[in-house]
XYZ file of C-alpha atoms in Angstrom:
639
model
C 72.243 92.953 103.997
C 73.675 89.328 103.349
C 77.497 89.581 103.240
C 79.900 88.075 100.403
C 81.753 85.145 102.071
C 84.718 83.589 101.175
C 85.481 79.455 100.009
C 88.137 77.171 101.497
C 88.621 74.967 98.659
C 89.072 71.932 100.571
C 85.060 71.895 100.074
C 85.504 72.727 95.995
C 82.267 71.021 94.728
C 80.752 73.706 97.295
C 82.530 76.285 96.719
C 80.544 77.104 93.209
C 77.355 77.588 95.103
C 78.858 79.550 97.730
C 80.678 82.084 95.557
C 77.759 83.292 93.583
C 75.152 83.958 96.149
C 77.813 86.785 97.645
C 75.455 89.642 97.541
C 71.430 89.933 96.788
C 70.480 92.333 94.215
C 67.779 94.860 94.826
C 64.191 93.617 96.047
C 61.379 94.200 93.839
C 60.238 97.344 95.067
C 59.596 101.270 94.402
C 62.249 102.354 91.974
C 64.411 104.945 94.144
C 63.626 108.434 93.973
C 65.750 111.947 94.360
C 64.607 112.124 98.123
C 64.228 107.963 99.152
C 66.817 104.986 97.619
C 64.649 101.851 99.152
C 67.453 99.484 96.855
C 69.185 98.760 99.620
C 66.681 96.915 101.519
C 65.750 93.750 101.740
C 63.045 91.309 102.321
C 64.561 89.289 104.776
C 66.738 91.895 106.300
C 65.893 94.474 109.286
C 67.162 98.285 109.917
C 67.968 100.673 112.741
C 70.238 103.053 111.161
C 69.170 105.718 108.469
C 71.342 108.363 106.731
C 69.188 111.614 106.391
C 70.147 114.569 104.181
C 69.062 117.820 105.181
C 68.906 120.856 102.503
C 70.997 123.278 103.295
C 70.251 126.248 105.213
C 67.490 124.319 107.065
C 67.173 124.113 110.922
C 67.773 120.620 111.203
C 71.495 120.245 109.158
C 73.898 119.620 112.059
C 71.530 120.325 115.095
C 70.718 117.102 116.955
C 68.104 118.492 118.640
C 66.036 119.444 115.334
C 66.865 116.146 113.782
C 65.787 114.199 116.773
C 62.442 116.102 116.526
C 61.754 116.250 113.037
C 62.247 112.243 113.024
C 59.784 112.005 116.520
C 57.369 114.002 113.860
C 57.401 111.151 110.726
C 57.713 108.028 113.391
C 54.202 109.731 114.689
C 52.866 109.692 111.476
C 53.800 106.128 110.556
C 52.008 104.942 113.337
C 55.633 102.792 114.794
C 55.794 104.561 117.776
C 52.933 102.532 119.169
C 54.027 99.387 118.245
C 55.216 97.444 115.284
C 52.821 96.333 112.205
C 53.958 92.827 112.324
C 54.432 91.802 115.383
C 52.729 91.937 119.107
C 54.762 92.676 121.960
C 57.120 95.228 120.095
C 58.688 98.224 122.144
C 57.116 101.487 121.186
C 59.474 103.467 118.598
C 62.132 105.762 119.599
C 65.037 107.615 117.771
C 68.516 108.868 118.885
C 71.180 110.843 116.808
C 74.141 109.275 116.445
C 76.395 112.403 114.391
C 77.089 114.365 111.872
C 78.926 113.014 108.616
C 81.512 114.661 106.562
C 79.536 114.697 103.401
C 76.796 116.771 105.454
C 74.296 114.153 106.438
C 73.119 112.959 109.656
C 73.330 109.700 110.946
C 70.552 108.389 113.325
C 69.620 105.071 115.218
C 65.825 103.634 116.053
C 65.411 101.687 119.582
C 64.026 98.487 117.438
C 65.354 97.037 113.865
C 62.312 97.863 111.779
C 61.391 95.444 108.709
C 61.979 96.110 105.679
C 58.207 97.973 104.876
C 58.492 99.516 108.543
C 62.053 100.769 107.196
C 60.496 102.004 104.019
C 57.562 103.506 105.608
C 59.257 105.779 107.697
C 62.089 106.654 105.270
C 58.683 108.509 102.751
C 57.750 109.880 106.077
C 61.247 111.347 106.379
C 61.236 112.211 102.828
C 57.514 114.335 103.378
C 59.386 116.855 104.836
C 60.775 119.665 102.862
C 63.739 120.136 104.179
C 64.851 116.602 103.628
C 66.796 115.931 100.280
C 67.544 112.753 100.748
C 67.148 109.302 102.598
C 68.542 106.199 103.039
C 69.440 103.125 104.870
C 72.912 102.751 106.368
C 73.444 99.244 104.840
C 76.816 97.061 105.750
C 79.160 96.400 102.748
C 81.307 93.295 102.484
C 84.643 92.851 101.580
C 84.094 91.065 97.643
C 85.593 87.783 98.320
C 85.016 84.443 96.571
C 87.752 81.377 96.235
C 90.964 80.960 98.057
C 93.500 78.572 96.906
C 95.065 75.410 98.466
C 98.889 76.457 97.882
C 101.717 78.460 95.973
C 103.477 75.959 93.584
C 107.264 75.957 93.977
C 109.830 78.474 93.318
C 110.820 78.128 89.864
C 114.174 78.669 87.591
C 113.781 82.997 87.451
C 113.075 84.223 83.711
C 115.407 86.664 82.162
C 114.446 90.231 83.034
C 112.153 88.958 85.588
C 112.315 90.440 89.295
C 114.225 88.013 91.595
C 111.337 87.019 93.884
C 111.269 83.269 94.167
C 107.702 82.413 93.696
C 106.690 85.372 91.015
C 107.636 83.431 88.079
C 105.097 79.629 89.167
C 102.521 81.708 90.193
C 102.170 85.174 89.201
C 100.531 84.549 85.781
C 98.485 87.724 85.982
C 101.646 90.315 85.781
C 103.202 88.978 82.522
C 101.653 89.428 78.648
C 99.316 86.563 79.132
C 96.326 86.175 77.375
C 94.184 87.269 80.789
C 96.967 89.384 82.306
C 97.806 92.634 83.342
C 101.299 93.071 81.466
C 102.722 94.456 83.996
C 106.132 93.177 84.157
C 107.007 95.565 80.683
C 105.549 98.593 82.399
C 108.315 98.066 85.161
C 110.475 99.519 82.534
C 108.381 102.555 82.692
C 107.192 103.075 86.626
C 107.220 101.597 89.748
C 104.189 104.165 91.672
C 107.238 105.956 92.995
C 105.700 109.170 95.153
C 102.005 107.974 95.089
C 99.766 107.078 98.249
C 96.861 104.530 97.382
C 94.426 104.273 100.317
C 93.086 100.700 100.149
C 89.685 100.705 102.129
C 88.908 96.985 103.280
C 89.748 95.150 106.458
C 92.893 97.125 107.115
C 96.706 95.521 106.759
C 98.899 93.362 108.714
C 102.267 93.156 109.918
C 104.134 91.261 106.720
C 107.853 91.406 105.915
C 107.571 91.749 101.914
C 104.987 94.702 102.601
C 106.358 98.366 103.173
C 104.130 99.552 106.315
C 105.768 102.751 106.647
C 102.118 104.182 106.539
C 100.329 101.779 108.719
C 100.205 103.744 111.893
C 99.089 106.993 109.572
C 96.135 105.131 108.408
C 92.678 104.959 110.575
C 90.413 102.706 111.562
C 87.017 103.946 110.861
C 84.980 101.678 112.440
C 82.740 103.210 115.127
C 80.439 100.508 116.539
C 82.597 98.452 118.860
C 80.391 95.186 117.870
C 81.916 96.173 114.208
C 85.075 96.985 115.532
C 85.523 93.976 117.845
C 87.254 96.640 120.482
C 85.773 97.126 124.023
C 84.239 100.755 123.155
C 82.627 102.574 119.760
C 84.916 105.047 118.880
C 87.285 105.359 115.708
C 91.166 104.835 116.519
C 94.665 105.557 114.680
C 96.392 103.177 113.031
C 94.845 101.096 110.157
C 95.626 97.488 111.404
C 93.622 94.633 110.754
C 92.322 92.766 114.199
C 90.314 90.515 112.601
C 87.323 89.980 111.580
C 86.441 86.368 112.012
C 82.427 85.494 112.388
C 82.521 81.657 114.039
C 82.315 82.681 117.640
C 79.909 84.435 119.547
C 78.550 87.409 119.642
C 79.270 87.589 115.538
C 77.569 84.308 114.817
C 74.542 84.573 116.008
C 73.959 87.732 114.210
C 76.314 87.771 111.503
C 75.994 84.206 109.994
C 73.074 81.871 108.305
C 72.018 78.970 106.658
C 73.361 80.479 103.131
C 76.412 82.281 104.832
C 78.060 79.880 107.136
C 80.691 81.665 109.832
C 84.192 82.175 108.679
C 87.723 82.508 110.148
C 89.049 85.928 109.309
C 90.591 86.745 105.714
C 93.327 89.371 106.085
C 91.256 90.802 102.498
C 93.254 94.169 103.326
C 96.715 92.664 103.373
C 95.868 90.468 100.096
C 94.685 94.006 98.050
C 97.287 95.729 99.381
C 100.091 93.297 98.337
C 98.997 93.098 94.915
C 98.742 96.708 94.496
C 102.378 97.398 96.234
C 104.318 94.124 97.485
C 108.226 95.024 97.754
C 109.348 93.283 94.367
C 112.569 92.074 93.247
C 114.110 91.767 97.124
C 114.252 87.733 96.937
C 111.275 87.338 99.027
C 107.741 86.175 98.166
C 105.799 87.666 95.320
C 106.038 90.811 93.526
C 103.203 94.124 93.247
C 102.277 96.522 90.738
C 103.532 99.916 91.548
C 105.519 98.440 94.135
C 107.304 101.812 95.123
C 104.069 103.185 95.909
C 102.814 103.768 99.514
C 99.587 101.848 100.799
C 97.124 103.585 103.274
C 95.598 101.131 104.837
C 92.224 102.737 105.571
C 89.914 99.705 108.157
C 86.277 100.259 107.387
C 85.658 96.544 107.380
C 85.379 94.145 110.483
C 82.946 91.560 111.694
C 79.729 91.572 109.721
C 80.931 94.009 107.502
C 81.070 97.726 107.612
C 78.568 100.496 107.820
C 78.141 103.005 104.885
C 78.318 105.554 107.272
C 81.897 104.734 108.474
C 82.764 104.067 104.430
C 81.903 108.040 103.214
C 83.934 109.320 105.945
C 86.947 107.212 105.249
C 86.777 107.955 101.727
C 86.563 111.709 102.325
C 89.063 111.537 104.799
C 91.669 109.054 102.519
C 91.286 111.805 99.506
C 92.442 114.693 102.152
C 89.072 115.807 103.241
C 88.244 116.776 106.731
C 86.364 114.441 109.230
C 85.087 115.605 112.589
C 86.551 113.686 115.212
C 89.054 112.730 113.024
C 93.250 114.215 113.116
C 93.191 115.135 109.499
C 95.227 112.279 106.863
C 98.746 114.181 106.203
C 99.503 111.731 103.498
C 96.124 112.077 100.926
C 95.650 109.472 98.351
C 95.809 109.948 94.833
C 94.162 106.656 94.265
C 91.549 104.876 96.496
C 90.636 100.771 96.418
C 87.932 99.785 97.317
C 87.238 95.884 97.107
C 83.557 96.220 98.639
C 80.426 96.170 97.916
C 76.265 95.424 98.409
C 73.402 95.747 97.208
C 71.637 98.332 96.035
C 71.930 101.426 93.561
C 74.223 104.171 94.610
C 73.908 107.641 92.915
C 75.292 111.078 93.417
C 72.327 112.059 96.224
C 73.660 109.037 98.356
C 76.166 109.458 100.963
C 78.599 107.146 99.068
C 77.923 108.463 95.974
C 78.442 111.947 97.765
C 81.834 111.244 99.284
C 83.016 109.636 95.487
C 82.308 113.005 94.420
C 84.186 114.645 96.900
C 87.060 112.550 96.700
C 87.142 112.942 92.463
C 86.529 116.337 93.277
C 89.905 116.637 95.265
C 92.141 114.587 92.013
C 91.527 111.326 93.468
C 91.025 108.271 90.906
C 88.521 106.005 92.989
C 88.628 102.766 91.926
C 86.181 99.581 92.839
C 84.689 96.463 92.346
C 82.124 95.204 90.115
C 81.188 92.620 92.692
C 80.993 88.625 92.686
C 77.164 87.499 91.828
C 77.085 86.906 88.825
C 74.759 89.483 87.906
C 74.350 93.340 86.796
C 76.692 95.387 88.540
C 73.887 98.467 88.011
C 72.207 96.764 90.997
C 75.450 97.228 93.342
C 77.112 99.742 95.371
C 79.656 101.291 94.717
C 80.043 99.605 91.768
C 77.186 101.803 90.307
C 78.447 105.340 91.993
C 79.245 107.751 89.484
C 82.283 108.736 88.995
C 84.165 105.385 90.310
C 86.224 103.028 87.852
C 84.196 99.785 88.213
C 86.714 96.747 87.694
C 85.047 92.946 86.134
C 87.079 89.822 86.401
C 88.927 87.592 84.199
C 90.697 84.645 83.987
C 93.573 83.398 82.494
C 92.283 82.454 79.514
C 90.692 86.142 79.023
C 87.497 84.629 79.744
C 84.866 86.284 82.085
C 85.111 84.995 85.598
C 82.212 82.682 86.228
C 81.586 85.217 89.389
C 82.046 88.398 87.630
C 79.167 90.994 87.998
C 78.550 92.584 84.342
C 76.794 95.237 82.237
C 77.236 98.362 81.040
C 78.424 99.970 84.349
C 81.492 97.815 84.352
C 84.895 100.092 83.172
C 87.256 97.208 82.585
C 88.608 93.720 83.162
C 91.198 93.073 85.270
C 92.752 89.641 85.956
C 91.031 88.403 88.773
C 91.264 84.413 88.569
C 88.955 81.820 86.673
C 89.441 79.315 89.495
C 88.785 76.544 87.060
C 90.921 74.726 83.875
C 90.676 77.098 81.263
C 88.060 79.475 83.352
C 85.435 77.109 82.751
C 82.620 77.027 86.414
C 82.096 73.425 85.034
C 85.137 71.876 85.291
C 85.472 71.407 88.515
C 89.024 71.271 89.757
C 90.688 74.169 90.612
C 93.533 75.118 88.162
C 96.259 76.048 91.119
C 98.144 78.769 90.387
C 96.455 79.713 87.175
C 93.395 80.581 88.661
C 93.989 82.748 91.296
C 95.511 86.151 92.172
C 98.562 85.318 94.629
C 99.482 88.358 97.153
C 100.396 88.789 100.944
C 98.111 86.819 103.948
C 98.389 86.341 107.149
C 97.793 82.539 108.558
C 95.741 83.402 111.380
C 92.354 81.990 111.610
C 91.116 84.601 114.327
C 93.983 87.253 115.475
C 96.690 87.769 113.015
C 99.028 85.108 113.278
C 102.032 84.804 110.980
C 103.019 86.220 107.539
C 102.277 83.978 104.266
C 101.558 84.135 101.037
C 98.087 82.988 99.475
C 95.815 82.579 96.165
C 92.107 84.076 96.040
C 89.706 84.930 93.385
C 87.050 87.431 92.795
C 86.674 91.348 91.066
C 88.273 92.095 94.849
C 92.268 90.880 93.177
C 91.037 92.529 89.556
C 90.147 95.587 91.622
C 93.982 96.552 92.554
C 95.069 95.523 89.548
C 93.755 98.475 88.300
C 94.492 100.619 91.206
C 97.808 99.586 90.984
C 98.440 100.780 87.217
C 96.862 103.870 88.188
C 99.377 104.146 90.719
C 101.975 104.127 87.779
C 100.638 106.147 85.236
C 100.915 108.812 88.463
C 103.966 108.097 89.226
C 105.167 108.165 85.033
C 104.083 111.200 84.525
C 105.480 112.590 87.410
C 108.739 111.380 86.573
C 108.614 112.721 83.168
C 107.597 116.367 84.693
C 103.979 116.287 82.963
C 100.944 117.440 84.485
C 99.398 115.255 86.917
C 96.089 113.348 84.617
C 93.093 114.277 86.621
C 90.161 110.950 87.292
C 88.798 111.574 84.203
C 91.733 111.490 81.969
C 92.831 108.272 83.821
C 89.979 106.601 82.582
C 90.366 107.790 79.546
C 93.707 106.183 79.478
C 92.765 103.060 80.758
C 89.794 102.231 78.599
C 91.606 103.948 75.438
C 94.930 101.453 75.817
C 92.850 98.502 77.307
C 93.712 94.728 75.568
C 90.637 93.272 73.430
C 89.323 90.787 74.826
C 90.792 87.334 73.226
C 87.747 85.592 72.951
C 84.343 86.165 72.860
C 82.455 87.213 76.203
C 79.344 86.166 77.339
C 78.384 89.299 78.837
C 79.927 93.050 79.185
C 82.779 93.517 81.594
C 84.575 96.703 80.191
C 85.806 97.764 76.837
C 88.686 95.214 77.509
C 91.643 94.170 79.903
C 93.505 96.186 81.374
C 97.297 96.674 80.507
C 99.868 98.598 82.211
C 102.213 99.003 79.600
C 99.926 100.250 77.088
C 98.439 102.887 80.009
C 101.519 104.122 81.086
C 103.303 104.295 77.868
C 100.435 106.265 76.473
C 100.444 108.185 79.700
C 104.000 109.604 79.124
C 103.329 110.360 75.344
C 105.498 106.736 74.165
C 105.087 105.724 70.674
C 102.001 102.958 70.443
C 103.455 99.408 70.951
C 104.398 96.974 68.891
C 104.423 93.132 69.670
C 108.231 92.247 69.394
C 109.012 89.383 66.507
C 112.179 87.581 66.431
C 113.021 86.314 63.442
C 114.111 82.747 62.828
C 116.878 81.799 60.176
C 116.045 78.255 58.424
C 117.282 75.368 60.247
C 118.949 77.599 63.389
C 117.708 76.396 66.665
C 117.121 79.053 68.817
C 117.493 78.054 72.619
C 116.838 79.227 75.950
C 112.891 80.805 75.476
C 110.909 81.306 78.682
C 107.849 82.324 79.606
C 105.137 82.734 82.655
C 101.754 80.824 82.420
C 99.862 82.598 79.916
C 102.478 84.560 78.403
C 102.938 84.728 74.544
C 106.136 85.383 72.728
C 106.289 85.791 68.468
C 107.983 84.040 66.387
C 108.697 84.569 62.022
C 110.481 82.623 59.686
C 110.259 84.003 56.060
C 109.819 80.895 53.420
C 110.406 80.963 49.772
C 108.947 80.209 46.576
C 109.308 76.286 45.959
C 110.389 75.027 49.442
C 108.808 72.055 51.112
C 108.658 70.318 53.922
C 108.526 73.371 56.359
C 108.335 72.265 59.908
C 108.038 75.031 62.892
C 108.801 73.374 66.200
C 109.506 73.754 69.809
C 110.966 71.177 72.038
C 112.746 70.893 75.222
C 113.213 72.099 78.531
C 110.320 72.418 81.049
C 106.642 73.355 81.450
C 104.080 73.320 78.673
C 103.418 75.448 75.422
C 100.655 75.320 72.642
C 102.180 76.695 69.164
C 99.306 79.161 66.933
C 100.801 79.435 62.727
C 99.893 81.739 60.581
C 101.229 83.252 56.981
C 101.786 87.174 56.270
C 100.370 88.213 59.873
C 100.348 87.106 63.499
C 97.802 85.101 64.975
C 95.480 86.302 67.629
C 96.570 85.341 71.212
C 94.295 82.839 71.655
C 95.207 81.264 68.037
C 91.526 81.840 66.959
C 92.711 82.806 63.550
C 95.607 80.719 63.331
C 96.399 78.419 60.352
C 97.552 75.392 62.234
C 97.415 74.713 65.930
C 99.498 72.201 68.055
C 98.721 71.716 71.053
C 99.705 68.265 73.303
C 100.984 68.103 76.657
C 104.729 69.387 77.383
C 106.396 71.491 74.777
C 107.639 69.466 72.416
C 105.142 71.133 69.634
C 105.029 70.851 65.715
C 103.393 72.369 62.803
C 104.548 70.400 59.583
C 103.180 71.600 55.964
C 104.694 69.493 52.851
C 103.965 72.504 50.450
C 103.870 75.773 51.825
C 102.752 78.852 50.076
C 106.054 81.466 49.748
C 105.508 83.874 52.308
C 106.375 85.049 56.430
C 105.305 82.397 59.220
C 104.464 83.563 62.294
C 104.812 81.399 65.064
C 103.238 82.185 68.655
C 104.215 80.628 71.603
C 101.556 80.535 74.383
C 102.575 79.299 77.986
C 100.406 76.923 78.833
C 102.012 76.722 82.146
C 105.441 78.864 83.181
C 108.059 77.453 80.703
C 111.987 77.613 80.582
C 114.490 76.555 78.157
C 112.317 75.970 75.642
C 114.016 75.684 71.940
C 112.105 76.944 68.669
C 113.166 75.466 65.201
C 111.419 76.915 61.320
C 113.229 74.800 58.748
C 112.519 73.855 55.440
C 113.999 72.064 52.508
C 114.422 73.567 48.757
């Protein structure tokens, strides 16, 4: 399977083509079947590791022996164990069992990579049998990456209310009530993910100071094959540290790396998800994170090349509190799992990922992941498509759909997940820095971890834990408030139920809207529905000292009477950059698509100036164009 890559944006006018190609969708091919799922393979790929599901009660479930001679039995009558169809010179065909997975299956390694008709040859073999109920390939998922940014902006004046860490107010457009973002910052009032675990499945989590790693050494790394791995030996290990997972040395980039997916340093994607969903907040350091209370599991299934499908089920059983042979059991189970990964391929309940989704719902876990980064229907991607998981799309600032952003009806919701571009528009071409991109935890090591830092990417992989993480607090809210714990599906009930509209109109289906943490976790405790707040302007009383994140919004009236004239609504002053929306008797839509009168120039000295205005209430929004302090607003008028 090709793997999603990431983009150093000091090649931009590459990057575009780079970040769409991240994962193929299925080959044209037989449509997968109750017993065989040939989506997963691939033209140009080649396989020599299946995932076979025995029936239950049959002689083979569990008993190497019986597996190892029921596959002899289909290789036979494929004709592979003489030699291979396509080319001369190929080693006859041979078959060893590798073990036994927690969902039940069996996991089992050919002598040769087999193409991908050889692989789908002897998977209907496999299938012939009667005891088999089900087949499949044991693919490698990628960690959904995309763009990463050049650099945080500069600390900026803090914003009234506003957690004291220095760079959250420049950068972190996608926490405050902006027009793409998660509104987070109001739900702080509400939770913080006190008391909840969130396993976050991906490349595993380094040492950072702004990151609580009080369960790093709990976690596991799940990653058996020591070329995986990069260790000396196969073998799983304790402790869910990220070692890297670079690809531009040998032996990964010979065999890890093409034309299309050049080799890359290593990307410390764990430590990036996991600061988003948790980062310490308000501690004068670095950045802030959703549930920030909350404890992170780091969970490594993800290393050089990717990570197996086999070693993914058995994390996720094992994150949810499941039991994994070989395995200490997890003393700290998850009541949400992230999982910013994916391939191709269709995943349903008879596959082993599917299976171990179940499992994991089945136990009160919420199991969230992403839609992927190709641009194309997220149906055709695993585990976007499992059933049962909360499949998150990306948006940008401007509550557009991310250029990147898989789609369709299998998508949950939006999450803000960075446009890259001005005003999420692909065609721009220069990066908008910070407003297109996510900003969490990194590490600046290009091989080994080096030191702690602080970084921008884009992709579904940052909208991914922005869901996670409000799950995290509509746990930890209704905990707090002594209510029964929601199970999975009441979570998603709550998220799509309270989700944001859209602000403009998208070009294809990512969700019934974006997601917002207030609304969830107000809902979730029983709150009142909210209401946008207005404050009210008196005629010709400047009111100072407004502020506002990138993309935030604040509402403004000013109630003007029969006969007056010259009505002019204005802001001016202090720093950044607003755009003022006006409308009469109600508000105007974020994005000022139903607003009156508009103004919009550079800075935020704005003015809307009627010489006859109709008796009635003006409301005034103010949209942050970029983060904005000090800002004055003005309504007068003249009778």
């Amino acid at each position: 399977m090709k793997s999603y890559r990431s983009i150093q944006l000091g090649a931009l006018a590459a990057a575009l083509a780079l970040a769409l190609p991240v994962a193929h969708a299925a080959s044209n091919g037989p449509l997968p079947t109750p017993k065989v799922n040939l989506s997963t393979t691939q033209a140009n790929a080649s396989y020599d590791r299946f995932i076979i599901t025995y029936r239950d009660g049959s002689a083979e479930r569990g008993n190497r022996n019986a597996v190892v001679q029921n596959l002899g039995a289909a290789i036979g009558r494929t004709g592979l164990v003489h030699a291979s169809t396509q080319s001369r010179g190929a080693q006859p065909l041979g078959v060893s069992y590798k073990r036994h997975l927690a969902v039940g299956s069996e996991l089992v390694h050919t002598s040769r990579k087999l193409s991908q008709s050889e692989a789908s040859a002897l998977m209907t073999q496999i299938a012939a049998d009667p005891a088999v109920a089900h087949v499949e390939v044991d693919t490698m998922m990628q960690a959904v990456r995309d763009v990463q940014a050049p650099a945080l902006l500069a600390p900026t004046q803090l914003l009234n209310g506003a957690p004291n860490d220095p760079y959250y107010a420049s950068n972190q457009w996608h926490f405050n009530n902006a027009v793409g973002g998660a509104d987070v910052e109001k739900a702080w009032k509400l939770a913080d993910g006190n008391g909840v675990v969130v396993a976050v499945l991906d490349t595993g989590i380094t040492q950072h100071p702004d990151l609580d790693l009080s369960l790093a050494d709990a976690g596991y790394d799940f990653i058996v094959d020591a070329f995986v791995s990069g260790r000396d030996a196969n073998g799983r290990v304790p402790g869910g540290w990220d070692t890297g997972n670079w690809t531009n040395s040998e032996p990964w980039q010979s065999q890890c790396t093409d034309a299309s997916h050049p080799p890359t340093t290593s990307n410390w994607h764990g430590t990036h998800v996991a600061g988003t969903i948790a980062e310490l907040t308000d501690n004068g350091q670095g950045l802030a994170g959703i549930a920030h209370n909350a404890k992170v599991l780091p969970v490594r299934v993800l290393g050089h090349c990717g990570g197996y499908n086999s070693d993914i089920a058995d994390a996720i059983v094992w994150a949810s509190g499941g039991h994994v042979d070989g395995v200490p059991d997890n003393q700290n189970p998850a009541q949400v799992i992230n999982m910013s990964l994916g391939g191709a391929g269709v995943c349903s309940a008879s596959d082993v990922t599917g299976k171990a989704i179940a499992d994991a719902i089945g136990r009160g876990t919420t199991v969230v992941a992403a839609a992927g980064n190709s641009n194309a229907d997220a149906a055709n991607f695993t585990p976007a498509s499992c059933p049962g998981v909360i499949t998150v799309g990306s948006n940008g600032i401007t509550g557009k759909r991310a250029y990147y952003s898989n789609y369709g009806t299998t998508v949950t919701i939006s999450a803000p997940g960075g446009g890259v571009y001005q005003n999420d528009d692909p065609n721009s071409g220069q990066a908008a820095n910070p407003q297109g991109f996510v900003w969490s935890t990194i590490n600046d090591g290009t091989s080994v971890p080096g030191n702690a830092a602080y970084g921008g990417m884009a992709g579904t992989s940052q909208a991914t834990p922005h869901v996670a993480g409000v799950v995290a607090m509509i746990l930890s809210a209704t905990k707090g408030a002594s209510l029964a714990t929601p199970t999975p599906a009441q979570i998603r009930t709550l998220l799509t139920t309270t989700a944001r509209p859209f602000p403009v109109s998208i070009d294809k289906p990512i969700g019934v809207g974006i997601v917002d943490a207030w609304a969830a976790v107000n809902k979730s405790i029983g709150g009142p529905a909210p209401v946008e707040t207005v404050k009210a302007l008196a005629n010709g009383v400047l009111l100072g000292g407004q502020s506002g994140g990138a993309g935030a919004t604040s509402l403004y009236s000013l109630n003007v009477p029969a006969g007056a004239r010259n009505l002019s609504l204005r802001t001016m002053g202090g720093t950044g950059d607003v755009t003022i929306y006006v409308s009469t008797d109600t508000p105007p839509a974020i994005d000022g698509s139903d607003a009156l009168y508009k103004s919009a120039k550079p800075g935020n000295n704005e003015a809307v100036v009627i010489a006859a205005p109709v008796a009635g209430t003006y409301y005034i929004r103010v949209v942050g164009v970029a983060a904005y302090a000090k800002v004055s607003v003005l309504g007068n008028y003249q009778l």
